[in-house]
Tab-separated table of C-alpha atoms in Angstrom:
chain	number	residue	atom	x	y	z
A	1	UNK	CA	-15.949	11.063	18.694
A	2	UNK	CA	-14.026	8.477	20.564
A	3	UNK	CA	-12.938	6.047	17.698
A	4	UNK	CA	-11.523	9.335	16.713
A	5	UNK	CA	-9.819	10.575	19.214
A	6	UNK	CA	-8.333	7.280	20.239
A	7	UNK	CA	-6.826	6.879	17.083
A	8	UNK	CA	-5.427	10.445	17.112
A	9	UNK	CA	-3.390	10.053	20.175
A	10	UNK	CA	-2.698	6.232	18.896
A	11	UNK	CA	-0.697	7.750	15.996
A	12	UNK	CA	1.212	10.555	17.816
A	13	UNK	CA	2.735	7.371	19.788
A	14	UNK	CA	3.760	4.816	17.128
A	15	UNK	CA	4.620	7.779	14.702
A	16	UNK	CA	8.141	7.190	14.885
A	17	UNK	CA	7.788	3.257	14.397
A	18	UNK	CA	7.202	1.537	11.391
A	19	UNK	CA	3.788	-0.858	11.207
A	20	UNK	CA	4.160	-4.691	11.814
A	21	UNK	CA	2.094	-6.594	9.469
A	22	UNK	CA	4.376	-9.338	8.147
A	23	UNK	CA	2.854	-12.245	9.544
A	24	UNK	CA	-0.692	-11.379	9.122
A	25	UNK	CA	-0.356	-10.425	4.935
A	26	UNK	CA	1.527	-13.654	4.606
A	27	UNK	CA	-1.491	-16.067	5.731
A	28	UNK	CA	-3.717	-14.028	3.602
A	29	UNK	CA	-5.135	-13.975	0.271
A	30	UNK	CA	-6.201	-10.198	-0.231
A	31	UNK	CA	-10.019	-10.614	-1.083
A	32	UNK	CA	-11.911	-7.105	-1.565
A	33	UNK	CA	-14.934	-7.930	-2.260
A	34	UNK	CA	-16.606	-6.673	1.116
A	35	UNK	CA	-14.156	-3.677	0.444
A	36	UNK	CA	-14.934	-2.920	-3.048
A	37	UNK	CA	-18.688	-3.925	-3.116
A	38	UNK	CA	-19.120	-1.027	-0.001
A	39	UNK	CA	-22.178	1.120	-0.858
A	40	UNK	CA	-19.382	4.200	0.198
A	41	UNK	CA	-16.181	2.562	-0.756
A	42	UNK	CA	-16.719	0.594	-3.680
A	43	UNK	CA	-16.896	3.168	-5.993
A	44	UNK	CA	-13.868	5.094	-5.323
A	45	UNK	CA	-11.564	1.839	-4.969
A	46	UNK	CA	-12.808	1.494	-8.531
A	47	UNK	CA	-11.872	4.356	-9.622
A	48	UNK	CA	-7.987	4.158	-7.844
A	49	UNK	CA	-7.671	1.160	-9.256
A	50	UNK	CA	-8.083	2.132	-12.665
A	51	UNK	CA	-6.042	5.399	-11.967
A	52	UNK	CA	-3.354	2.853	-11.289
A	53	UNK	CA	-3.865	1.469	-14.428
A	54	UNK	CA	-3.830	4.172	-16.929
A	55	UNK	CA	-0.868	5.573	-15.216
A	56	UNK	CA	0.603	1.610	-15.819
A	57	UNK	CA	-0.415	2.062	-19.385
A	58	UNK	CA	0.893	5.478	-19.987
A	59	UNK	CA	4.387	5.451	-18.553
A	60	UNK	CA	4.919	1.448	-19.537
A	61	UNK	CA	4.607	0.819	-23.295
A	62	UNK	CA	8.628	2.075	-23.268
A	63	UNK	CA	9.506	0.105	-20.468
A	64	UNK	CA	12.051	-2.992	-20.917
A	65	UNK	CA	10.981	-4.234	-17.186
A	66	UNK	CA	8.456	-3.864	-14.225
A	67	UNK	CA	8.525	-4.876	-10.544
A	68	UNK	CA	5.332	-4.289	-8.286
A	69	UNK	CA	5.774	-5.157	-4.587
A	70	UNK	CA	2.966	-6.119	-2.481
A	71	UNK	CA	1.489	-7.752	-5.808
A	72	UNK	CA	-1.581	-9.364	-4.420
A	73	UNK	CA	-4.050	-11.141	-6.524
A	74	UNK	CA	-2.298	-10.000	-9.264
A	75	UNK	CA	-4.826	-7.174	-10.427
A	76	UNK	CA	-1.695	-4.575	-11.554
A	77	UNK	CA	0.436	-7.231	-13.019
A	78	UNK	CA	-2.487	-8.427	-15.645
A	79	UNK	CA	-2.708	-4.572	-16.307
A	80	UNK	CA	1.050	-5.178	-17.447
A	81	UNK	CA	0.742	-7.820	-19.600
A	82	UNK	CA	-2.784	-6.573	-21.107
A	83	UNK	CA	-1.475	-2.898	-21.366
A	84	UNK	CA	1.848	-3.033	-22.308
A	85	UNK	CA	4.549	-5.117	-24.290
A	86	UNK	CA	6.887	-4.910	-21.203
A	87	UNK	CA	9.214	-8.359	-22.202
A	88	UNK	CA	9.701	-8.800	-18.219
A	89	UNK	CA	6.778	-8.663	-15.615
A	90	UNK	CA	8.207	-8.956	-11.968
A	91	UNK	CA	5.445	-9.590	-8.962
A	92	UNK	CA	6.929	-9.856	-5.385
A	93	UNK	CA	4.656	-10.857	-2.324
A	94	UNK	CA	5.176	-12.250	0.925
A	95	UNK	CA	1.914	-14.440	0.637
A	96	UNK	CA	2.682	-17.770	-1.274
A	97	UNK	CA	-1.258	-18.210	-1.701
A	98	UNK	CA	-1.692	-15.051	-2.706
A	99	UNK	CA	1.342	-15.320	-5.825
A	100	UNK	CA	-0.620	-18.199	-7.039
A	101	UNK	CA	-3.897	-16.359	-7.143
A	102	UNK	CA	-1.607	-13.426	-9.273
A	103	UNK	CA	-0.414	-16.305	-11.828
A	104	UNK	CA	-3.579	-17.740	-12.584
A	105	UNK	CA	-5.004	-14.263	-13.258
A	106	UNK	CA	-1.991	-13.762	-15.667
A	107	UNK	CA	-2.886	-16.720	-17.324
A	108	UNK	CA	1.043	-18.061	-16.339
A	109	UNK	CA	1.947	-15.506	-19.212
A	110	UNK	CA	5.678	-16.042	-20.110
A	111	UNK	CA	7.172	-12.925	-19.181
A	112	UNK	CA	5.724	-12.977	-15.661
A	113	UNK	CA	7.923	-14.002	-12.613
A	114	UNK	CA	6.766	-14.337	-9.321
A	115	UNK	CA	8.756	-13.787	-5.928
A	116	UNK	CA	7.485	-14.781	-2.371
A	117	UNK	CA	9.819	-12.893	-0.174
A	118	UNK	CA	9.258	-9.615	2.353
A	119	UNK	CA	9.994	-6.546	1.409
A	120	UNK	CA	12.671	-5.729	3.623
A	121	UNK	CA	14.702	-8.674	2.417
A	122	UNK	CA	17.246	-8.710	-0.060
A	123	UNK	CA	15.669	-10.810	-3.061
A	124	UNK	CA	18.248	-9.642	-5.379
A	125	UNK	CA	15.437	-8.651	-7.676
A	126	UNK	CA	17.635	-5.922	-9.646
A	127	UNK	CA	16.035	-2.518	-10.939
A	128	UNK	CA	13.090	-1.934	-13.172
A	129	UNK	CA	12.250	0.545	-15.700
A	130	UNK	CA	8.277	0.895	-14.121
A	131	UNK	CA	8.282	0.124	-10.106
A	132	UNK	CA	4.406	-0.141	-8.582
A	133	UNK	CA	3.240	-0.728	-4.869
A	134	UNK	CA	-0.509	0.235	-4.982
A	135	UNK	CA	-2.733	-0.053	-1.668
A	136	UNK	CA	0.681	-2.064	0.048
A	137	UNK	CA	2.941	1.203	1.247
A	138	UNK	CA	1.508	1.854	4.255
A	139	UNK	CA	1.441	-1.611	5.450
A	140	UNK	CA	5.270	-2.139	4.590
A	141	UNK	CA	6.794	0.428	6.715
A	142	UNK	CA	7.357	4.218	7.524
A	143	UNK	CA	5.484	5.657	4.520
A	144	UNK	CA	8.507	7.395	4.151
A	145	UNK	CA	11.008	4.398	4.226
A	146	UNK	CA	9.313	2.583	1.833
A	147	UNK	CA	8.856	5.253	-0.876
A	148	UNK	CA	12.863	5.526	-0.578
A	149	UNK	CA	13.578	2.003	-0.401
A	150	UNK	CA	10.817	1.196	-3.545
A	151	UNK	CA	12.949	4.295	-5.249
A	152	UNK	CA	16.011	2.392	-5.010
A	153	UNK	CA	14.443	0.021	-7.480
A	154	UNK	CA	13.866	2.335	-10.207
A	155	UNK	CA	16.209	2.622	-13.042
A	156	UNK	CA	17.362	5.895	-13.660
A	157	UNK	CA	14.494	7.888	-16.013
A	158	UNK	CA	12.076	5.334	-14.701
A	159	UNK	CA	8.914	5.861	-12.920
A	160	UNK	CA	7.549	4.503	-9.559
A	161	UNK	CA	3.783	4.363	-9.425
A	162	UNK	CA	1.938	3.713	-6.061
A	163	UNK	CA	-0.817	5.160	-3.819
A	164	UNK	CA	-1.631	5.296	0.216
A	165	UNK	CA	-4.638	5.679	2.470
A	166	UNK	CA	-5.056	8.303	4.000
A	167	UNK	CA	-6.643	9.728	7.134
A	168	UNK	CA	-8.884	12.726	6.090
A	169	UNK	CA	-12.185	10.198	5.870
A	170	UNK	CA	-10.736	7.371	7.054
A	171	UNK	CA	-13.237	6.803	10.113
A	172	UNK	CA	-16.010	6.998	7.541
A	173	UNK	CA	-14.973	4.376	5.274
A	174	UNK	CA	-13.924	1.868	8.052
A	175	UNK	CA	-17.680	2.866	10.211
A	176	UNK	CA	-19.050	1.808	6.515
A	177	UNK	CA	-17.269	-1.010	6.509
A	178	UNK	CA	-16.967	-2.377	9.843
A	179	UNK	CA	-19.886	-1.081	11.800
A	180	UNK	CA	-19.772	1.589	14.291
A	181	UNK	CA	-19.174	-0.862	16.957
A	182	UNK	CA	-16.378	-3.140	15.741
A	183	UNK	CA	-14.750	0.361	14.556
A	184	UNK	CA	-14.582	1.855	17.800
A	185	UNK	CA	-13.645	-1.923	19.068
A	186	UNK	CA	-10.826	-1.631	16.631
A	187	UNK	CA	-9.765	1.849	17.458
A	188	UNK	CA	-9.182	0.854	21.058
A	189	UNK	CA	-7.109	-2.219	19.767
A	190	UNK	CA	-5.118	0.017	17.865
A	191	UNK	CA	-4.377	2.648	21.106
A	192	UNK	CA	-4.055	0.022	23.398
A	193	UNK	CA	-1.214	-1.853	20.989
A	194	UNK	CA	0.581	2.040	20.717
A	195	UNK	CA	0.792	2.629	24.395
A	196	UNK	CA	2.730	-1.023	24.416
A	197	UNK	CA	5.066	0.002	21.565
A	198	UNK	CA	5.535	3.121	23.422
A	199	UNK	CA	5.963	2.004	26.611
A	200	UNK	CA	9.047	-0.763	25.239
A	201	UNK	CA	10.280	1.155	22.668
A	202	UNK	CA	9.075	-0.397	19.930
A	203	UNK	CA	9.616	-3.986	21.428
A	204	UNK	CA	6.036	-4.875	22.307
A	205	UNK	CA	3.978	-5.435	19.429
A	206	UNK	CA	1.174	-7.371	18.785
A	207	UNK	CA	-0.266	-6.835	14.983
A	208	UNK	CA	-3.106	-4.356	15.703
A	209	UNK	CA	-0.747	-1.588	13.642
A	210	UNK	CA	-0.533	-2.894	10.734
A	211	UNK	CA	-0.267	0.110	8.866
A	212	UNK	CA	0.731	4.055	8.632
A	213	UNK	CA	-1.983	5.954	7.068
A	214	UNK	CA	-1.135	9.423	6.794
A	215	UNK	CA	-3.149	12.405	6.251
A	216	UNK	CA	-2.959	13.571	2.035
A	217	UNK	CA	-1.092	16.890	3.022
A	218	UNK	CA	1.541	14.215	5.235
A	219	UNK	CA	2.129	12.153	1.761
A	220	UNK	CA	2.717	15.536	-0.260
A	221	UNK	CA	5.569	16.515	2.511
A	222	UNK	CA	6.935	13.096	2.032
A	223	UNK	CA	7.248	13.137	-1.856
A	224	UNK	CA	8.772	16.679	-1.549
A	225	UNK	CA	11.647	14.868	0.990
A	226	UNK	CA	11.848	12.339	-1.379
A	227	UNK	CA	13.400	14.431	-3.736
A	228	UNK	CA	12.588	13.428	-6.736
A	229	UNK	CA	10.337	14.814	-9.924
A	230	UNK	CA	6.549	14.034	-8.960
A	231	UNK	CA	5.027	13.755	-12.158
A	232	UNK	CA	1.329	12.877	-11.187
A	233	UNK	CA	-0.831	13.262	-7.910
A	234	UNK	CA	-3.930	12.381	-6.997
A	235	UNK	CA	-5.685	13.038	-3.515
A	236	UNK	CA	-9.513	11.207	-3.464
A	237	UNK	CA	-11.590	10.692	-0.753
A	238	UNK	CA	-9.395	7.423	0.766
A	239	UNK	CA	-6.687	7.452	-1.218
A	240	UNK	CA	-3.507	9.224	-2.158
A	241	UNK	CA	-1.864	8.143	-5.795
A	242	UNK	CA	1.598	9.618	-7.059
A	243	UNK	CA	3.741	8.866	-10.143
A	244	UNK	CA	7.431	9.732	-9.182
A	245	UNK	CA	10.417	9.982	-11.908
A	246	UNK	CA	13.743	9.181	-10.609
């Protein structure tokens, strides 16, 4: 089809440039309930989202810290404090309205902190025992970059817990979601913006990639780079989970 094929060439050209999405995430409070209540997608969100959590659960009742980037509304940090007896609960975002959405669905629970700062940026936020970024990677980078760079946060022996889109049914969840029309009006956005960043060498970029979603069998090769013990993986329908030991 020709959403499809637009979007295939679209990634070949922006594959070696990391996704621009700053700007947009920071005006934004994440709301997913046209996401989440999707007759296709709703379910299986659901169900990665509580993956998430037992995996939160499981590897943090021994943990003396946790840091989740791209925190959102807080879903995965109220997992922390409900789950676990973590002392220190560390939420980093780089949308101000969205940190105070995250501490009022904490209940302003005294071990929580709160950070409004990008990713990229040196927050001096220190290491934690339990790192999570959950539906945020792809948005924050080269998939790759930002699993190293979120490693670099994890104390040795600790675990980093995240998951991805991914590509293998992605133009059926966004044709649910959006509509065949504003799909393929999408699509052509997205192509359009990657001949630009091609064309000036990553220069020219106007927020229509906003995120590198990889195919499952792409996020297995980049775990194996990664180099480090993968103790859990998950590949659904959307959605790619890991848990990674350092």
């Amino acid at each position: 089809m020709l959403a499809e094929a637009m979007v295939h060439v679209g990634r070949r050209l922006v594959r070696n440039y990391p996704p621009l999405g700053r700007e947009y995430f920071a005006r934004r409070v994440w709301n997913g309930f046209r996401y989440d209540t999707s007759s296709l997608g709703g379910p299986e969100i659901r169900d990665n989202e509580q993956r998430v959590v037992d995996l939160i659960t499981k590897y943090g009742q021994d943990a003396g810290r946790t840091l989740e980037f791209g925190c959102g509304p807080g879903v995965y940090l109220a997992a922390v404090a409900t789950h676990t007896p973590v002392p220190e609960i560390v939420g980093v975002d780089v949308s101000a309205k969205t940190l105070e959405v995250a501490r009022r669905r904490v209940n302003d629970d005294s071990r929580l902190r709160l950070v409004n700062g990008d990713f990229w940026a040196d927050l001096e936020l220190g290491k934690a025992d339990v790192v999570i970024c959950a539906n945020a990677i792809h948005h924050l980078g080269r998939v790759r970059d930002v699993i190293e760079r979120l490693m670099s946060f994890v104390r040795p022996g600790g675990v980093l817990i995240g998951n991805v889109w991914t590509m293998d049914h992605y133009h059926e969840y966004q044709r649910n979601v959006h509509g065949e029309m504003r799909h393929l009006g999408r699509s052509a956005l997205f192509l359009a913006n990657a001949m630009l960043l091609r064309a000036s060498d990553g220069r020219a970029h106007w927020g229509s990639y906003r995120s590198q979603i990889l195919y499952a069998k792409e996020v297995d090769e980049v775990l194996r780079g990664v180099g480090h013990e993968v103790l859990y993986r998950s590949n659904t329908r959307y959605l790619s989970g890991f848990a990674v030991r350092r």
